[in-house]
Coordinates of C-alpha atoms in Angstrom, one line a residue:
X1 CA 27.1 -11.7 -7.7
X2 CA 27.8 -8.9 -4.5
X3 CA 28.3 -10.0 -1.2
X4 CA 25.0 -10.3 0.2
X5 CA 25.5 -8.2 2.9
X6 CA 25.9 -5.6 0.6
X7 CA 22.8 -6.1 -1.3
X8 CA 19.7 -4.2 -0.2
X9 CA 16.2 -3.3 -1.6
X10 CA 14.8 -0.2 -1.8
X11 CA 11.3 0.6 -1.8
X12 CA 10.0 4.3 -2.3
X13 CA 7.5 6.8 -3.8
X14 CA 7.3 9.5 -6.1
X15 CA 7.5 12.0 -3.4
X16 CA 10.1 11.0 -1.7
X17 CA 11.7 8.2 -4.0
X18 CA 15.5 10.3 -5.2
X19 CA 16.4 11.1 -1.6
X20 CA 15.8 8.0 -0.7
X21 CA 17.4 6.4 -3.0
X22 CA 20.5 8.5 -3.1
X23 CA 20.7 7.7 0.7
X24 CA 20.7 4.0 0.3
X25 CA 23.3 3.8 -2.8
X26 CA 25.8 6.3 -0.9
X27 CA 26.1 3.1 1.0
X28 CA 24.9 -0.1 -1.0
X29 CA 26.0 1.3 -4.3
X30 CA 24.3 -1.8 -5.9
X31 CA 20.7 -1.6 -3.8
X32 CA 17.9 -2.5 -6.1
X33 CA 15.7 0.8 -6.7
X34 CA 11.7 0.5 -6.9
X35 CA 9.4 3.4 -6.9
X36 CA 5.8 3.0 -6.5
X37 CA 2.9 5.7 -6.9
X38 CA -0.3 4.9 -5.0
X39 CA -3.6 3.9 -7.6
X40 CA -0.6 1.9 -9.7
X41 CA -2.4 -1.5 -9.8
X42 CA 0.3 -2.5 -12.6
X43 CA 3.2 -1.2 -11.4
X44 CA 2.0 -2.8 -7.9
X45 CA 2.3 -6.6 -9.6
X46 CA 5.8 -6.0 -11.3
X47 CA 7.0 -5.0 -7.8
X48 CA 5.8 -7.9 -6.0
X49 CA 6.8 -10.2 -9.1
X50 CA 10.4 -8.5 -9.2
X51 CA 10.0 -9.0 -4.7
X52 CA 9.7 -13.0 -5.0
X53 CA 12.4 -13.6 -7.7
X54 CA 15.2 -13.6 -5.3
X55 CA 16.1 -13.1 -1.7
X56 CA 16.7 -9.8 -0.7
X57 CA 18.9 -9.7 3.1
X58 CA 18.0 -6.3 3.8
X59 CA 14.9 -4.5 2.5
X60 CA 13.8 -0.9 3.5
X61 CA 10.3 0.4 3.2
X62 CA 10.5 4.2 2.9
X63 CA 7.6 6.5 2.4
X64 CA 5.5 3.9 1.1
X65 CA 2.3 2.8 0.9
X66 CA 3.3 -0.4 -0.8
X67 CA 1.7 -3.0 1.3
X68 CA 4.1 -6.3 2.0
X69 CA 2.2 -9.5 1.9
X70 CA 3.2 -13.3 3.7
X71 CA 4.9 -14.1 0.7
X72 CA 6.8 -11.1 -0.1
X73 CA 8.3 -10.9 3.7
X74 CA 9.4 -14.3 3.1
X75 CA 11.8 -13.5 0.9
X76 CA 13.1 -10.9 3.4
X77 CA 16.0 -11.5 5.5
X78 CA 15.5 -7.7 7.2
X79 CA 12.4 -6.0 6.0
X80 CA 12.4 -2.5 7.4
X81 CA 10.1 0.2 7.3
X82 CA 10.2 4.1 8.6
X83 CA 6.9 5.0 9.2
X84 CA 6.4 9.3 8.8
X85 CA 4.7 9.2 12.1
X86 CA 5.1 8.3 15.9
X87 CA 3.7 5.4 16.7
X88 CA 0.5 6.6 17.9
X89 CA -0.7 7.0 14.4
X90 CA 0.0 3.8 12.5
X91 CA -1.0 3.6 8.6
X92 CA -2.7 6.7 7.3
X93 CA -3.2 10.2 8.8
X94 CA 0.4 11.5 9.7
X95 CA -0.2 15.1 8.5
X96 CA -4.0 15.3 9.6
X97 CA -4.0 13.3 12.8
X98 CA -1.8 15.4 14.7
X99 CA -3.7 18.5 13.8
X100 CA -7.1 17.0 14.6
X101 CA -6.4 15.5 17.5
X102 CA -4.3 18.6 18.9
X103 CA -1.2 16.2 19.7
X104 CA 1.8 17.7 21.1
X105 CA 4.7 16.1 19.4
X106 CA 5.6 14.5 15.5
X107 CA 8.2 12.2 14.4
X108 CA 9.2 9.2 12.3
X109 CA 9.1 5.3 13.6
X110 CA 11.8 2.7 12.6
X111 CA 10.2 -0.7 13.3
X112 CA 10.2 -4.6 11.7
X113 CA 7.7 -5.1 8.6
X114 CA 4.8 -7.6 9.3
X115 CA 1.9 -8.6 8.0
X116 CA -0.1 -6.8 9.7
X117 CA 0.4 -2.6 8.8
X118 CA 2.4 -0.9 11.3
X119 CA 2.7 -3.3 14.0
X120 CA 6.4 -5.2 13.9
X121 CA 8.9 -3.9 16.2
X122 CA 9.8 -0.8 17.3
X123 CA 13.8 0.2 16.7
X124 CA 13.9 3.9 17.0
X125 CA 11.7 6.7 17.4
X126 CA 12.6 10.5 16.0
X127 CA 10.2 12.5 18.1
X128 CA 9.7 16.3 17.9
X129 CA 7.8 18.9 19.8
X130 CA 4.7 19.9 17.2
X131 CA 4.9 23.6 16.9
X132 CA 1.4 25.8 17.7
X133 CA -1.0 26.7 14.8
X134 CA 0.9 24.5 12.5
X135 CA -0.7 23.8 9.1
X136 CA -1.1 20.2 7.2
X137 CA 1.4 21.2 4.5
X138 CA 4.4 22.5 6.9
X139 CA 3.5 18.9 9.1
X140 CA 3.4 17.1 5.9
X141 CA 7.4 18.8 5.5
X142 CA 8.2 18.5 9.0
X143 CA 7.0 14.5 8.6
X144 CA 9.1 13.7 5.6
X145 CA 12.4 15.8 6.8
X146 CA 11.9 13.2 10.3
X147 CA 11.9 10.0 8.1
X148 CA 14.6 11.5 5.6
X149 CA 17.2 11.8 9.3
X150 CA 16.2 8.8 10.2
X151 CA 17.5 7.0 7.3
X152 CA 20.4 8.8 6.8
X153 CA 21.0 7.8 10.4
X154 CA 20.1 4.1 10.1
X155 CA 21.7 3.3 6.6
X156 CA 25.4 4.1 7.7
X157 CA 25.1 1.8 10.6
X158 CA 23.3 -1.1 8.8
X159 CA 26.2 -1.0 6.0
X160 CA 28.8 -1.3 8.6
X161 CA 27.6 -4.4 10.1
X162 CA 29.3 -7.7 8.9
X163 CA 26.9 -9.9 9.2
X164 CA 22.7 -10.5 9.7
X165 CA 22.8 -11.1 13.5
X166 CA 25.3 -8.0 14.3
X167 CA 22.5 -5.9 12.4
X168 CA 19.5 -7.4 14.8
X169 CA 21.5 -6.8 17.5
X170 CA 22.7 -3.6 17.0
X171 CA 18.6 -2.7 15.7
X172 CA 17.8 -4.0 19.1
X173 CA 20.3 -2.2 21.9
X174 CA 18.5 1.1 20.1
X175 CA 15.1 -0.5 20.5
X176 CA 12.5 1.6 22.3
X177 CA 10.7 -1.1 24.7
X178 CA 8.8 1.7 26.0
X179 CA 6.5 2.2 23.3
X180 CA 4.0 0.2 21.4
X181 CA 1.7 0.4 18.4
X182 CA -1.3 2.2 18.3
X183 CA -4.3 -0.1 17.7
X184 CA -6.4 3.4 16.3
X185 CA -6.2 2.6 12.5
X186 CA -8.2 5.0 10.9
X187 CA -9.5 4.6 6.9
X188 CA -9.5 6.8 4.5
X189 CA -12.7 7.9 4.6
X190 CA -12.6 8.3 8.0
X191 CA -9.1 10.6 7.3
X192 CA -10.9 12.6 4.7
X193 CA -13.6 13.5 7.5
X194 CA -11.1 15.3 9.7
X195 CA -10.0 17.9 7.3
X196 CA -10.8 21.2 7.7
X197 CA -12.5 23.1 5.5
X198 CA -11.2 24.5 2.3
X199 CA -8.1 21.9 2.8
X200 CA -7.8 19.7 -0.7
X201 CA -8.3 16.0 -1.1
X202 CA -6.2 13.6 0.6
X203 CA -5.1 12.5 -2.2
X204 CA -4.9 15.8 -4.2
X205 CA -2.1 17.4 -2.4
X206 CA 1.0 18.1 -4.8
X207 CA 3.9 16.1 -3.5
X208 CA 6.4 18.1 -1.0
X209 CA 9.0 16.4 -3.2
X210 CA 9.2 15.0 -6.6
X211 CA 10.6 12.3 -7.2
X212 CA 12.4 11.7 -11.5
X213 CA 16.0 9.7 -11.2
X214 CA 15.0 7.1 -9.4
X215 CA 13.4 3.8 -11.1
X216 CA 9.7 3.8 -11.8
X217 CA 7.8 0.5 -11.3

């Protein structure tokens, strides 16, 4: 068996699931690839069986809306996730909210998996000026490019580190202390409210990116 600090888990979507992966095996050539579509109630038990067979000492949640439970964090030395939106906006709503809500800036957020969606630690915050009269489609781009830098960022620097405790730390000297979760969850029926008309479905929306290499749970 690999060195454990080499091993890693990687949890994706279709949409976004090759880049992702690519990143994560241009460094942990041996990471453990699983690719989840939404409305996959299946697909969603052989990922948590396949989760709690082993110990995984890093895991990274990208572009996914594959919710971690107690026991699945349990077996997690690291569990990290990049969430496609500033912080202000935890769990759904990162290409509507900003557009409804007339906010002035988008991003990505690198934080600590808990229980509870969107709420561990904060690491590192990509933040961009939202451009005027921007549409749901070029922020639903704009979103994914943010998360896709941030793990080409993060990835690098994770594999470098020799051991658990130098990867905390280093997560931590980058940590943004200034800035805290949103409590303003909003449901999907409340998301489906705030779209303008003639937009389609939350739900309905063709992928930005398609996602085929990669393994399909």
């Amino acid at each position: 068996m690999e060195n454990d600090m080499n091993s890693c888990l990687f949890i994706g979507d279709p949409n976004l699931g090759d880049v992702g992966s690519h990143v994560v095996r241009s460094c942990f050539p041996g990471a453990e690839i699983a690719i989840w579509a939404y409305g996959d109630p299946a697909g969603k038990e052989r990922l948590r069986r396949m989760i709690r067979s082993r110990h995984w000492p890093l895991t990274f949640s990208f572009y996914s809306d594959f919710v971690l439970q107690k026991e699945d964090l349990a077996c997690m030395d690291l569990p990290l996730n990049i969430h496609p939106a500033l912080p202000e906006i935890p769990g759904l709503g990162y290409d509507i909210v900003p557009i409804s809500q007339g906010h002035s800036h988008y991003g990505a957020t690198l934080h600590w998996m808990d229980t509870k969606l969107d709420s561990g630690e904060i690491f590192d915050i990509a933040e961009y000026p939202l451009p005027a009269q921007c549409d749901r489609m070029t922020l639903r781009k704009m979103n994914q490019a943010a998360a896709i830098a941030m793990l080409r960022l993060w990835i690098p620097r994770l594999a470098a580190c020799p051991d658990m405790e130098s990867r905390v730390t280093m997560l931590r000297k980058a940590g943004r202390v200034d800035r805290e979760w949103s409590n303003a969850c909003i449901t999907r029926k409340q998301l489906q409210a705030m779209l303008l008309p003639g937009y389609p479905a939350v739900h309905d929306m063709e992928p930005s990116v398609q996602g085929a290499a990669a393994e399909k749970m």
